[in-house]
mmCIF file of C-alpha atoms in Angstrom:
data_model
loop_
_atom_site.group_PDB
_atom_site.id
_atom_site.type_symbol
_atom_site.label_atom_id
_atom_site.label_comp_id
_atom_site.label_asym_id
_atom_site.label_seq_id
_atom_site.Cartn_x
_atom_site.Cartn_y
_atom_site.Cartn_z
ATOM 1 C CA UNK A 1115 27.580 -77.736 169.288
ATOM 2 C CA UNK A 1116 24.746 -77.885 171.709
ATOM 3 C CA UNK A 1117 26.325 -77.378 175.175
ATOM 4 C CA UNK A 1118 23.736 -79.223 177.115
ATOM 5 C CA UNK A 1119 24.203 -82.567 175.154
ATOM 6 C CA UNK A 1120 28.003 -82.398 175.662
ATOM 7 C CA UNK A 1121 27.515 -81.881 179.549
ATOM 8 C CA UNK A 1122 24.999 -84.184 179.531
ATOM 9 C CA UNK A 1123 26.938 -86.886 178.054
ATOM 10 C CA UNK A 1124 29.774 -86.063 180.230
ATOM 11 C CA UNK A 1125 27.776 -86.459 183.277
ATOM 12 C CA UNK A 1126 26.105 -89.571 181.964
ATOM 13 C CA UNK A 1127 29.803 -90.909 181.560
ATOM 14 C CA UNK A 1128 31.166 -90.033 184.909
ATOM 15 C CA UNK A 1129 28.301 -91.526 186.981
ATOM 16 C CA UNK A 1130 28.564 -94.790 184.958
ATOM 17 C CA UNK A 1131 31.949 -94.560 185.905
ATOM 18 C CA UNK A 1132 31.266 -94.309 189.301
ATOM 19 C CA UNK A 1133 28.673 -97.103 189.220
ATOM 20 C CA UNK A 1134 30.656 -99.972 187.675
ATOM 21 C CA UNK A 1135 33.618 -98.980 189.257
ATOM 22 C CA UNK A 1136 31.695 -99.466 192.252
ATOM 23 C CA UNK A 1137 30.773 -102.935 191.314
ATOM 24 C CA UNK A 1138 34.758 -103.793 190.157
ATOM 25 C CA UNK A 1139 35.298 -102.619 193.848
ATOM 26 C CA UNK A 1140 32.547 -105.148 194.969
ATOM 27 C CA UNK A 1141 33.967 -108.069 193.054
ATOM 28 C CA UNK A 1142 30.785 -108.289 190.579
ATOM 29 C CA UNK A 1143 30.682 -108.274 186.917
ATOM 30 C CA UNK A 1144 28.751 -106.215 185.023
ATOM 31 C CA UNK A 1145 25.151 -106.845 185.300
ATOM 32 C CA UNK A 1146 22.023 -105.896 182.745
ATOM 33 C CA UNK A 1147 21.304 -102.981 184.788
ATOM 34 C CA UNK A 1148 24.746 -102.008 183.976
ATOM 35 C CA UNK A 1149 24.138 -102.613 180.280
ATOM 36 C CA UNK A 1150 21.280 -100.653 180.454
ATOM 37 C CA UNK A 1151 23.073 -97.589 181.640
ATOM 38 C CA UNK A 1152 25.996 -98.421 179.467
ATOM 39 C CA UNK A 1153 23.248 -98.361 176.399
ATOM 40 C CA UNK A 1154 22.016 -94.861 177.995
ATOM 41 C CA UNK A 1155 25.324 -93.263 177.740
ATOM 42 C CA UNK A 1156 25.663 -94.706 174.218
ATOM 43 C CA UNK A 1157 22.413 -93.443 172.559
ATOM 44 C CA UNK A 1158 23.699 -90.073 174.059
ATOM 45 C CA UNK A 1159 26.880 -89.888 172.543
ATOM 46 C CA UNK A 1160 25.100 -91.454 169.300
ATOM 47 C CA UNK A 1161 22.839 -88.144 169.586
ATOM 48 C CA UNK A 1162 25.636 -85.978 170.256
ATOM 49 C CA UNK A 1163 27.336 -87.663 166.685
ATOM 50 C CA UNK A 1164 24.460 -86.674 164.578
ATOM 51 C CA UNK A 1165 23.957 -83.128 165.950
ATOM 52 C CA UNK A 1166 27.804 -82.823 165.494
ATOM 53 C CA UNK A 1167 27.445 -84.102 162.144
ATOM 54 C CA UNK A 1168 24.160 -81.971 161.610
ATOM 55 C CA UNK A 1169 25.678 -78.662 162.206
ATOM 56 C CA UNK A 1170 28.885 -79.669 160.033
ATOM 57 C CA UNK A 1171 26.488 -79.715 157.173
ATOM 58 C CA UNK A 1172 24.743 -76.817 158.053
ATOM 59 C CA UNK A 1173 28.231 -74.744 157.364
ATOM 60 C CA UNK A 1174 29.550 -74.441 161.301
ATOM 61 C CA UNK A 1175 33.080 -74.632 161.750
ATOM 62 C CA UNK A 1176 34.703 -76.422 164.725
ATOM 63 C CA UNK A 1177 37.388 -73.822 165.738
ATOM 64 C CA UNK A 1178 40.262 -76.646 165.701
ATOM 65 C CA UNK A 1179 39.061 -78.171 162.399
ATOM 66 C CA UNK A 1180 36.699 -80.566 161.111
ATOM 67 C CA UNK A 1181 38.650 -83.564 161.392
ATOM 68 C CA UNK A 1182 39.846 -83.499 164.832
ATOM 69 C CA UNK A 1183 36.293 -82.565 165.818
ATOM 70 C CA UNK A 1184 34.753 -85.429 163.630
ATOM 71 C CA UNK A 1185 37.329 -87.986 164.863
ATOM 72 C CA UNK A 1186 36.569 -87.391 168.745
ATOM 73 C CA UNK A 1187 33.262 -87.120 167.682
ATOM 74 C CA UNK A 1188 33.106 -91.041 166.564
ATOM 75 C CA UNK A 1189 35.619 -92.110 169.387
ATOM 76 C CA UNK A 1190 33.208 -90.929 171.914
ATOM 77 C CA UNK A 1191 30.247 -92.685 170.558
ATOM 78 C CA UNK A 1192 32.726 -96.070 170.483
ATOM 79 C CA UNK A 1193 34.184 -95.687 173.500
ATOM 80 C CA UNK A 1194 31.570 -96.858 175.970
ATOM 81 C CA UNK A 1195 30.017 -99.742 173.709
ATOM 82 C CA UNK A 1196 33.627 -100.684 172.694
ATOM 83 C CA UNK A 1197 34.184 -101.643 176.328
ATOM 84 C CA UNK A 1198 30.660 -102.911 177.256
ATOM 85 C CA UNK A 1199 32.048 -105.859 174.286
ATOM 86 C CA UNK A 1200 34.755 -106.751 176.194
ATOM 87 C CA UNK A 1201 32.917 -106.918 179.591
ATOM 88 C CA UNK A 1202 30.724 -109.663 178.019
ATOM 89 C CA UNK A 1203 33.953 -111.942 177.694
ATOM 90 C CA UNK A 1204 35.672 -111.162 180.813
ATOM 91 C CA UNK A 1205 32.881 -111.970 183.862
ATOM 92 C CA UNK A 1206 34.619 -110.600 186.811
ATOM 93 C CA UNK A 1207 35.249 -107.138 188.555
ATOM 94 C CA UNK A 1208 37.891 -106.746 185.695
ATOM 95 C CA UNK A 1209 35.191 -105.923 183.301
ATOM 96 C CA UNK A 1210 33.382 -103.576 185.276
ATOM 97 C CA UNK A 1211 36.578 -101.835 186.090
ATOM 98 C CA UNK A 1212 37.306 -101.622 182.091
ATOM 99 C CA UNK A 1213 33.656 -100.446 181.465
ATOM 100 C CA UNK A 1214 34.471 -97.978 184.303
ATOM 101 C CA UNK A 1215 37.545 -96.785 182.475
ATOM 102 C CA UNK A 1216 35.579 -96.446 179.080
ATOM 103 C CA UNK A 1217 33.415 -94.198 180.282
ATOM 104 C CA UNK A 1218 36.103 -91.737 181.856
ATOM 105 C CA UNK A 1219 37.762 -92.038 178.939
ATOM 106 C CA UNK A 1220 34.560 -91.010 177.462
ATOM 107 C CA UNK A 1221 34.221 -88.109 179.974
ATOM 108 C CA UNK A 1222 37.841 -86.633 178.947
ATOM 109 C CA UNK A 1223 36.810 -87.003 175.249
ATOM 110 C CA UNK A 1224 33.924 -84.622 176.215
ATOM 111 C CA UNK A 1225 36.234 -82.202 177.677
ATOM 112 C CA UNK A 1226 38.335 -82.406 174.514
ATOM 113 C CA UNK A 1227 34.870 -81.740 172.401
ATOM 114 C CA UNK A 1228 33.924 -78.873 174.138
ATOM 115 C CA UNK A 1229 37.697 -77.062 173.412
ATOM 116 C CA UNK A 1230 37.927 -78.599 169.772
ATOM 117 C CA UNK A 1231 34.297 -77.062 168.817
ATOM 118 C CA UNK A 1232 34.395 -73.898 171.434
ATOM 119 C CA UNK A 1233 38.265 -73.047 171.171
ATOM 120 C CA UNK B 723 43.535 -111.281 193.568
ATOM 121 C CA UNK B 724 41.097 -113.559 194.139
ATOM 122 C CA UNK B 725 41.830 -116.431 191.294
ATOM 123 C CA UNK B 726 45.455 -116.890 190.215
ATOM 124 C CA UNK B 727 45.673 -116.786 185.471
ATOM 125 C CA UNK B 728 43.000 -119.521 184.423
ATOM 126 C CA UNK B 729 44.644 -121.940 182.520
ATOM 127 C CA UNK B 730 42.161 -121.508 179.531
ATOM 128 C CA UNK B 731 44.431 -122.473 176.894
ATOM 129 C CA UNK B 732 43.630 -123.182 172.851
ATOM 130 C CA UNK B 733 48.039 -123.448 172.249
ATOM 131 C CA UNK B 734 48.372 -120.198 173.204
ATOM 132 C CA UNK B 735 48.435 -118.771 176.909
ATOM 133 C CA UNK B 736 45.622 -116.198 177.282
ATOM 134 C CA UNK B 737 46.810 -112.669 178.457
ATOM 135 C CA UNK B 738 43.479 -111.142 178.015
ATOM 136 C CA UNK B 739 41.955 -111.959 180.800
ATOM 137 C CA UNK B 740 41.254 -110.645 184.281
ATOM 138 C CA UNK B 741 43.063 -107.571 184.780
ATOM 139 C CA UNK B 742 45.032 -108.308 181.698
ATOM 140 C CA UNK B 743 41.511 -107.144 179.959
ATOM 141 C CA UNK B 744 41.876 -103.457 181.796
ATOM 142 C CA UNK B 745 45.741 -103.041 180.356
ATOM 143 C CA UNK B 746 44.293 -104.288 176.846
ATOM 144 C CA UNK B 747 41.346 -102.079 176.748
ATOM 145 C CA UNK B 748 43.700 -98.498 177.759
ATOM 146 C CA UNK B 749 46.427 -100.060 175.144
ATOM 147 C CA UNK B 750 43.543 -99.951 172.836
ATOM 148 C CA UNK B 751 42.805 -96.424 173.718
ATOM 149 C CA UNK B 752 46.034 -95.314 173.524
ATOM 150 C CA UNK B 753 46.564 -96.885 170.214
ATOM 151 C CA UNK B 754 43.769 -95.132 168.675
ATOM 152 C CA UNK B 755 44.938 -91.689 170.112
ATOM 153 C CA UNK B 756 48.353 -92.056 168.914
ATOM 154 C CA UNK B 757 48.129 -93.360 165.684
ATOM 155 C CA UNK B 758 45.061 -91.018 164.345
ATOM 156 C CA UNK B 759 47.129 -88.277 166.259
ATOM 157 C CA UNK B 760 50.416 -89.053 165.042
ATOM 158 C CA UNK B 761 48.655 -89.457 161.178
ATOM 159 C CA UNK B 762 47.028 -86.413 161.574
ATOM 160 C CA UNK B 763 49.611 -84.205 162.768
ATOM 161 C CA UNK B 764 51.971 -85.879 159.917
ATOM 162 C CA UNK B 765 49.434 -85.264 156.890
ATOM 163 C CA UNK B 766 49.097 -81.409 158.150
ATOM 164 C CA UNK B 767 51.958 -80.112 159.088
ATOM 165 C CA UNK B 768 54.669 -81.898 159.438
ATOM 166 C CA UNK B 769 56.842 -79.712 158.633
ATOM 167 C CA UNK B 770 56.655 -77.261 161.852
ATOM 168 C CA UNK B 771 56.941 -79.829 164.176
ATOM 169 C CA UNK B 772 59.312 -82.879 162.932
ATOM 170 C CA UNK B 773 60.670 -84.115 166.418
ATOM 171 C CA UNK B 774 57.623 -84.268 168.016
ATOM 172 C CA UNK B 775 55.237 -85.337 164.788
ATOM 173 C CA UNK B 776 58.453 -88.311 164.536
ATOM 174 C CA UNK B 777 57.908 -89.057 168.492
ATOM 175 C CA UNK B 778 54.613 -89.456 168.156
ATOM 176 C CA UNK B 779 54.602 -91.764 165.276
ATOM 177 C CA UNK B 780 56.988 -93.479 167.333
ATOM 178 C CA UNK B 781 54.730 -94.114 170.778
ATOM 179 C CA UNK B 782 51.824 -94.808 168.302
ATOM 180 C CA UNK B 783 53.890 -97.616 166.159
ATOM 181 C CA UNK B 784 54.785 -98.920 169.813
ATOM 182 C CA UNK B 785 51.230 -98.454 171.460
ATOM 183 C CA UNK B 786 49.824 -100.393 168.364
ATOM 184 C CA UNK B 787 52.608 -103.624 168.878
ATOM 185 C CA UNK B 788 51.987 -103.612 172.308
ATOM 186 C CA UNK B 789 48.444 -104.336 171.901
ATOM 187 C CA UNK B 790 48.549 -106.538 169.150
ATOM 188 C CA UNK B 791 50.779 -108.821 171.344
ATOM 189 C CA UNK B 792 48.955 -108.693 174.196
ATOM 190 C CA UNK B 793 45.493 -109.718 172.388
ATOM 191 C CA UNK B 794 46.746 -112.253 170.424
ATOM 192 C CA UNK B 795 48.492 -113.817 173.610
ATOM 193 C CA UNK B 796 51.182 -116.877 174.283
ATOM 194 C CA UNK B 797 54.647 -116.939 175.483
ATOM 195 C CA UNK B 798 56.753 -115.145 172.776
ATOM 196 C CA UNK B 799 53.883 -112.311 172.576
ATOM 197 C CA UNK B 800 54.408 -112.355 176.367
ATOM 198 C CA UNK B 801 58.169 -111.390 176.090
ATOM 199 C CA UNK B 802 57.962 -109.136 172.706
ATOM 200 C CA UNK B 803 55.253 -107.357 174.928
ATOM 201 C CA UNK B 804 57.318 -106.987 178.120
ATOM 202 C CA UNK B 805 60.232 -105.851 175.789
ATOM 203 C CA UNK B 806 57.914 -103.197 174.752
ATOM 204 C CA UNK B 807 57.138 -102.151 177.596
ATOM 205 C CA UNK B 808 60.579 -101.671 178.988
ATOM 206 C CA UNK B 809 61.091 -99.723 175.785
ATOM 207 C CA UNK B 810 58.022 -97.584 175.929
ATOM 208 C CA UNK B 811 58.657 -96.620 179.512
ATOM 209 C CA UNK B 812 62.041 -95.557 178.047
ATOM 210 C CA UNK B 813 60.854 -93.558 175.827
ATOM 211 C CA UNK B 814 58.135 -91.932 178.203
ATOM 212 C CA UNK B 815 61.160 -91.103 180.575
ATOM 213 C CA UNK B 816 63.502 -89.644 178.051
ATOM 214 C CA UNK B 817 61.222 -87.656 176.016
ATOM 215 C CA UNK B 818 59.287 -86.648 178.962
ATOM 216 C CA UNK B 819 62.787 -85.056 180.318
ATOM 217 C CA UNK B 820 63.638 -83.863 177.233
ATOM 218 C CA UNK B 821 60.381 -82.183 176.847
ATOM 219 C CA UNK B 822 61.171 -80.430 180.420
ATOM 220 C CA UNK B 823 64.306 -79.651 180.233
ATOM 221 C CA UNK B 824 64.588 -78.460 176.178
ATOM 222 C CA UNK B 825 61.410 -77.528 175.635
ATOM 223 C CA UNK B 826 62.199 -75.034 172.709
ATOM 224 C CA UNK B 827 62.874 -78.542 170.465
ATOM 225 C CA UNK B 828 59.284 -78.827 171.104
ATOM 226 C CA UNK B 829 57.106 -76.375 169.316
ATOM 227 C CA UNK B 830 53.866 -79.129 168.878
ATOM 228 C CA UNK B 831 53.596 -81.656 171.890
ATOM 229 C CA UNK B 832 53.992 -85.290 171.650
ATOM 230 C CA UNK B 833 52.089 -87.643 173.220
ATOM 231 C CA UNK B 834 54.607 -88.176 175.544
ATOM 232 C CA UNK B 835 55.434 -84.467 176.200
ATOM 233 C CA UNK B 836 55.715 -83.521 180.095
ATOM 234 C CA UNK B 837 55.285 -87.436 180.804
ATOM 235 C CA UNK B 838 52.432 -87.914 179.249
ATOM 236 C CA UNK B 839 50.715 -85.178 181.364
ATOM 237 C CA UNK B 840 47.935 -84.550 178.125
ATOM 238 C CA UNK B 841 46.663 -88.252 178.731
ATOM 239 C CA UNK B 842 46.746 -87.791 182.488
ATOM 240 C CA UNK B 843 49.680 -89.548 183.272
ATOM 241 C CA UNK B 844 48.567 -92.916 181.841
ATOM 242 C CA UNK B 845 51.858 -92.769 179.461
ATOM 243 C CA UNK B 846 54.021 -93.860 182.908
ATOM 244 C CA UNK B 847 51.660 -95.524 184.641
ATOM 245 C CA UNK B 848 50.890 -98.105 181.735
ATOM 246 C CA UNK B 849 54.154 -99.872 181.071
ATOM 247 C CA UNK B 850 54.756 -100.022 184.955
ATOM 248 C CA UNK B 851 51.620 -102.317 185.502
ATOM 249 C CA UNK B 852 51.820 -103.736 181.757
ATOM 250 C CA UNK B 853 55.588 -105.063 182.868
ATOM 251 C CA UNK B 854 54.178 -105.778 186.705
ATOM 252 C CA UNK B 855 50.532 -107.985 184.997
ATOM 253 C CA UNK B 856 53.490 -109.337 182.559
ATOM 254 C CA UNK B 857 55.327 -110.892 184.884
ATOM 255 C CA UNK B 858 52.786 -112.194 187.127
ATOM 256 C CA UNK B 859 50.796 -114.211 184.034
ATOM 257 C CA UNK B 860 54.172 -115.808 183.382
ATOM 258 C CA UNK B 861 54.407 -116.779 187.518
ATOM 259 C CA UNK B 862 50.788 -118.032 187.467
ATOM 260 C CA UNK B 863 52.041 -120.832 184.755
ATOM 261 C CA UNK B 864 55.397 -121.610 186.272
ATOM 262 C CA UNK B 865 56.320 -122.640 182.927
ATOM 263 C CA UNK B 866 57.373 -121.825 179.353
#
């Protein structure tokens, strides 16, 4: 898998993170700038699924097996939106903190990626 | 802490809502880790592992009830939920110990292996402020 995505993703993740939990500890919802960065992250991760998926076809093996690596692979690309959805209902810091703990989840997933395809 | 539950009720009391929306969303999480681990690790080899593969079937079935009761909300979810709770940080404790102390019984982790140290710790800190946001929705109403 192309390294550079994967950090990049992971990076992505953590500084959204930081930014909306930022704004949960300022007592603001998530705002369209958020959403904006929130869509950032996502069209990352949606990259990351196709190379993934790309390289799958092309015959690479991920060294813990397709299906782990495919699953994470789809979790990370629904983790962020997953929890930009439920910030839309819930306007208060409480959904900027749960945006903020999508995208660490997001960032762990990453880690996970890296081992599952590396080994 | 700066608006007490919103009495936004349709019949049902809402538990989604306000930090209730943070505990759903790492239920969620944990759902989806536990039950596509716990399938997974069943369909391949079951066989190697059967205490932990069965323990994590388990804290999946539980992870999955938990957030099923919390989303769909109201004063009998409220209680199955809090039961649930109790009962997962009962099994977080115990198998966490067990996976300490008897670690040979062990040759596959569990989710709950070490105390949930694979999911950073969320395993024991998620019942704790499920039981403590639990509590609190049912004080903010004051009644059944």
């Amino acid at each position: 898998m192309l390294d550079a995505l994967t950090v990049a993703v992971a990076v992505t993740a953590l500084a959204l993170a930081a930014w909306c939990g930022f704004a949960a500890y300022r007592d603001q919802p998530t705002k369209d700038w958020h959403f904006i960065g929130m869509a950032v992250v996502s069209v990352l991760a949606l990259g990351q699924l196709v190379v993934g998926i790309a390289q799958l076809a092309r015959g690479e093996k991920a060294h813990e097996g397709t299906a782990i690596f495919l699953a994470y692979l789809i979790g990370s690309f629904a983790a962020v939106p997953a929890a930009g959805f439920l910030s839309l209902a819930e306007r208060t810091r409480w959904g900027s903190a749960t945006v903020a703990a999508g995208a660490v989840v997001l960032a762990v997933l990453e880690v996970r990626l890296y081992d599952i395809w590396g080994g | 802490m700066a608006e007490s539950a919103t009495e936004d009720h349709k019949g049902r009391a809402r538990l989604v809502q306000g930090p209730g929306l943070l505990l759903v969303w790492l239920y969620g999480v944990m759902s989806v880790g536990a039950v596509s681990r716990s399938v997974y690790q069943i369909l391949t080899d079951y066989g190697s592992a059967p205490l932990a593969h069965t323990l994590s079937a388990v804290a999946a079935v539980v992870y999955a009830f938990i957030t099923y009761t919390l989303v769909r909300g109201g004063e009998r979810a409220r209680k199955a939920a809090l039961v649930c709770c109790a009962a997962e940080l009962a099994g977080v404790l115990i198998v966490g110990t067990w996976t300490v102390v008897e670690p040979s019984a062990f040759p596959d982790s569990t989710v709950w292996s070490a105390y949930g140290m694979g999911y950073i710790f969320i395993p024991v800190l998620l019942p704790v402020t499920g039981m403590l946001w639990l509590r609190r929705s049912r004080q903010g109403r004051g009644k059944s």
